[in-house]
Amino acid sequence: MVPFQALLAFGVSVDAACPGKKSGDVCPTAVHQSTGHQTYSETRGHNFALNATFDEIDPTKYDGLVIPGGRAPEYLAMNDSVIDLVRKFSNSGKTIASICHGQLILAAADVVKGRKCTAYPPVKPVLIAAGASWIEPETMAACVVDGNIITGATYEGHPEFIRLFLKALGGTITGSDKRILFLCGVSFCFQNLLE
């Protein structure tokens, strides 16, 4: 959801599609938290409304593909239509940006052989088995570019992941010398989880 919204904010036209769903359908999301545990925790996220119908997607009409992470890639990697779609993007040399568990789909599509990749560390054996050259993430914000493939370790790398994807599409992010305060608060219903 974050890459989708960030790309929209930068003026990129973005379609979101899911196998078996059509435009207007909703995909529930999950929020991952990787601090304080041996692995990440997962809680219910927002409902994400799709704006494209998967069965109507024509890869020739797009300049790039974003494969978000989370748990969905675990089952999407077994979907022949998804694999075919990813191969079409790869074979045409279009930029593919994949983060976290998304690289399970890249491995299943057989598009990482001989490519430098990073991912959420438990994905490492799958990438190596698919012939990728594993790059150990120094931090969970790490991203790697190899040709038309951009990989990120986890959601912590969203800023760099999005910057690299926009750069690959010919865009730029110039930033600003301004400093911003981002005001946060803890929802009352989750306060007890922090104590």
Short mmCIF file of C-alpha atoms in Angstrom, two decimals:
data_model
loop_
_atom_site.label_atom_id
_atom_site.label_comp_id
_atom_site.label_asym_id
_atom_site.label_seq_id
_atom_site.Cartn_x
_atom_site.Cartn_y
_atom_site.Cartn_z
CA MET A 1 0.00 0.00 0.00
CA VAL A 2 2.85 2.41 0.78
CA PRO A 3 4.58 2.05 -2.62
CA PHE A 4 1.20 2.43 -4.38
CA GLN A 5 0.41 5.66 -2.53
CA ALA A 6 3.95 7.03 -2.83
CA LEU A 7 4.02 6.47 -6.60
CA LEU A 8 0.65 8.22 -6.92
CA ALA A 9 2.02 11.12 -4.88
CA PHE A 10 4.89 11.46 -7.38
CA GLY A 11 2.43 11.62 -10.26
CA VAL A 12 2.85 8.07 -11.55
CA SER A 13 -0.24 6.33 -12.93
CA VAL A 14 -0.58 3.10 -10.94
CA ASP A 15 -2.99 0.19 -11.36
CA ALA A 16 -3.46 -2.34 -8.55
CA ALA A 17 -4.71 -5.80 -9.51
CA CYS A 18 -5.04 -9.19 -7.79
CA PRO A 19 -5.67 -12.63 -9.34
CA GLY A 20 -9.32 -13.61 -9.17
CA LYS A 21 -10.43 -10.05 -8.42
CA LYS A 22 -11.74 -7.17 -10.47
CA SER A 23 -11.57 -3.40 -10.26
CA GLY A 24 -13.48 -2.19 -7.20
CA ASP A 25 -12.90 -5.39 -5.22
CA VAL A 26 -11.08 -5.10 -1.91
CA CYS A 27 -7.89 -6.79 -0.76
CA PRO A 28 -7.34 -6.82 3.00
CA THR A 29 -3.82 -5.86 3.99
CA ALA A 30 -1.58 -6.70 6.94
CA VAL A 31 0.80 -4.53 8.93
CA HIS A 32 4.17 -6.08 9.72
CA GLN A 33 6.35 -5.11 12.64
CA SER A 34 9.86 -6.51 12.79
CA THR A 35 11.20 -5.00 16.00
CA GLY A 36 11.47 -6.82 19.29
CA HIS A 37 10.79 -10.33 18.01
CA GLN A 38 12.76 -13.11 16.34
CA THR A 39 10.52 -12.67 13.31
CA TYR A 40 7.96 -10.08 12.33
CA SER A 41 4.49 -9.88 13.80
CA GLU A 42 1.43 -9.36 11.63
CA THR A 43 -1.76 -7.47 12.42
CA ARG A 44 -4.78 -6.56 10.33
CA GLY A 45 -4.24 -3.56 8.08
CA HIS A 46 -6.49 -1.49 5.85
CA ASN A 47 -8.83 -2.68 3.13
CA PHE A 48 -7.17 -1.80 -0.17
CA ALA A 49 -9.52 -1.14 -3.10
CA LEU A 50 -8.26 -2.44 -6.44
CA ASN A 51 -8.49 -0.17 -9.47
CA ALA A 52 -7.78 -2.77 -12.18
CA THR A 53 -9.08 -6.22 -13.15
CA PHE A 54 -6.31 -8.84 -13.16
CA ASP A 55 -7.67 -10.81 -16.13
CA GLU A 56 -7.67 -7.64 -18.24
CA ILE A 57 -4.04 -6.67 -17.57
CA ASP A 58 -1.92 -6.18 -20.71
CA PRO A 59 1.78 -6.00 -19.73
CA THR A 60 2.61 -4.05 -22.91
CA LYS A 61 0.63 -1.10 -21.51
CA TYR A 62 2.91 -0.74 -18.46
CA ASP A 63 6.44 0.58 -17.93
CA GLY A 64 7.18 -1.32 -14.73
CA LEU A 65 5.93 -3.77 -12.14
CA VAL A 66 5.93 -3.48 -8.34
CA ILE A 67 5.65 -6.68 -6.30
CA PRO A 68 4.92 -5.79 -2.67
CA GLY A 69 5.98 -8.03 0.16
CA GLY A 70 4.07 -9.48 3.05
CA ARG A 71 2.47 -12.90 3.06
CA ALA A 72 0.58 -12.73 -0.27
CA PRO A 73 3.66 -13.69 -2.35
CA GLU A 74 3.66 -17.07 -0.60
CA TYR A 75 0.52 -18.06 -2.53
CA LEU A 76 0.93 -15.75 -5.55
CA ALA A 77 4.20 -17.55 -6.35
CA MET A 78 2.12 -20.66 -7.06
CA ASN A 79 -0.28 -18.88 -9.44
CA ASP A 80 0.53 -19.61 -13.11
CA SER A 81 -1.06 -16.35 -14.29
CA VAL A 82 1.12 -14.32 -11.90
CA ILE A 83 4.26 -16.19 -12.98
CA ASP A 84 3.41 -15.62 -16.65
CA LEU A 85 2.84 -11.91 -16.02
CA VAL A 86 6.18 -11.50 -14.21
CA ARG A 87 8.01 -13.34 -17.01
CA LYS A 88 6.46 -11.03 -19.60
CA PHE A 89 7.70 -7.97 -17.71
CA SER A 90 11.15 -9.52 -17.29
CA ASN A 91 11.47 -10.72 -20.90
CA SER A 92 10.57 -7.25 -22.17
CA GLY A 93 13.29 -5.70 -19.98
CA LYS A 94 10.82 -3.60 -18.01
CA THR A 95 11.73 -2.56 -14.48
CA ILE A 96 10.54 -4.91 -11.76
CA ALA A 97 10.73 -3.74 -8.14
CA SER A 98 10.12 -6.41 -5.50
CA ILE A 99 10.40 -6.13 -1.73
CA CYS A 100 10.43 -8.45 1.30
CA HIS A 101 8.70 -11.76 0.44
CA GLY A 102 7.90 -10.53 -3.10
CA GLN A 103 11.12 -12.16 -4.28
CA LEU A 104 9.41 -15.55 -3.83
CA ILE A 105 7.48 -14.63 -6.98
CA LEU A 106 10.66 -13.62 -8.82
CA ALA A 107 12.23 -16.96 -7.90
CA ALA A 108 9.15 -18.91 -9.01
CA ALA A 109 9.13 -17.01 -12.32
CA ASP A 110 12.79 -17.98 -12.83
CA VAL A 111 13.92 -14.41 -13.46
CA VAL A 112 16.66 -14.11 -10.80
CA LYS A 113 19.26 -16.56 -12.11
CA GLY A 114 22.65 -14.83 -11.97
CA ARG A 115 21.07 -11.66 -10.55
CA LYS A 116 22.09 -9.90 -7.34
CA CYS A 117 19.12 -9.88 -4.96
CA THR A 118 18.26 -9.16 -1.37
CA ALA A 119 15.04 -9.90 0.52
CA TYR A 120 13.65 -10.61 3.96
CA PRO A 121 16.37 -13.03 5.22
CA PRO A 122 14.20 -16.20 5.39
CA VAL A 123 13.69 -15.85 1.60
CA LYS A 124 17.46 -16.31 1.07
CA PRO A 125 17.38 -20.13 0.51
CA VAL A 126 14.66 -19.80 -2.15
CA LEU A 127 16.58 -17.11 -4.03
CA ILE A 128 19.82 -19.08 -3.89
CA ALA A 129 18.02 -22.23 -5.11
CA ALA A 130 16.67 -20.15 -8.01
CA GLY A 131 20.23 -19.16 -8.95
CA ALA A 132 20.29 -15.63 -7.55
CA SER A 133 23.43 -14.10 -6.12
CA TRP A 134 22.35 -13.36 -2.55
CA ILE A 135 23.31 -9.97 -1.12
CA GLU A 136 23.07 -10.06 2.66
CA PRO A 137 21.19 -6.96 3.83
CA GLU A 138 23.30 -4.86 6.19
CA THR A 139 20.06 -3.38 7.49
CA MET A 140 16.41 -4.23 6.85
CA ALA A 141 16.27 -1.04 4.75
CA ALA A 142 18.75 -2.44 2.19
CA CYS A 143 17.95 -2.36 -1.52
CA VAL A 144 19.83 -3.85 -4.48
CA VAL A 145 19.67 -3.01 -8.19
CA ASP A 146 20.76 -5.50 -10.86
CA GLY A 147 19.76 -4.48 -14.36
CA ASN A 148 15.99 -4.13 -14.56
CA ILE A 149 15.40 -5.80 -11.17
CA ILE A 150 15.25 -3.84 -7.91
CA THR A 151 14.95 -5.78 -4.66
CA GLY A 152 14.44 -4.54 -1.12
CA ALA A 153 14.85 -6.37 2.18
CA THR A 154 11.74 -5.13 4.05
CA TYR A 155 9.24 -2.30 4.32
CA GLU A 156 11.90 -0.37 6.23
CA GLY A 157 13.52 0.26 2.84
CA HIS A 158 10.43 1.79 1.20
CA PRO A 159 12.03 5.26 0.78
CA GLU A 160 15.08 3.92 -1.10
CA PHE A 161 13.02 1.26 -2.91
CA ILE A 162 10.64 3.90 -4.29
CA ARG A 163 13.50 6.29 -5.15
CA LEU A 164 15.32 3.55 -7.09
CA PHE A 165 12.14 2.52 -8.92
CA LEU A 166 11.36 6.10 -9.96
CA LYS A 167 14.97 6.56 -11.08
CA ALA A 168 14.74 3.41 -13.22
CA LEU A 169 11.59 4.83 -14.83
CA GLY A 170 13.45 8.05 -15.67
CA GLY A 171 12.06 10.11 -12.82
CA THR A 172 13.88 11.95 -10.08
CA ILE A 173 13.25 12.84 -6.48
CA THR A 174 15.06 16.03 -5.59
CA GLY A 175 13.93 16.40 -2.02
CA SER A 176 13.95 19.64 -0.10
CA ASP A 177 16.12 21.36 2.46
CA LYS A 178 13.04 21.76 4.65
CA ARG A 179 12.65 19.79 7.85
CA ILE A 180 9.27 18.32 8.79
CA LEU A 181 7.84 17.04 12.08
CA PHE A 182 5.67 13.94 11.66
CA LEU A 183 3.31 13.89 14.65
CA CYS A 184 2.47 10.39 15.90
CA GLY A 185 0.17 8.99 18.53
CA VAL A 186 -0.69 5.61 19.97
CA SER A 187 -4.22 4.40 19.43
CA PHE A 188 -6.00 3.90 22.75
CA CYS A 189 -6.91 0.29 21.88
CA PHE A 190 -3.23 -0.61 21.31
CA GLN A 191 -1.70 1.24 24.28
CA ASN A 192 -1.66 -1.91 26.43
CA LEU A 193 0.47 -3.71 23.81
CA LEU A 194 3.29 -1.25 24.43
CA GLU A 195 3.36 -1.63 28.20
#
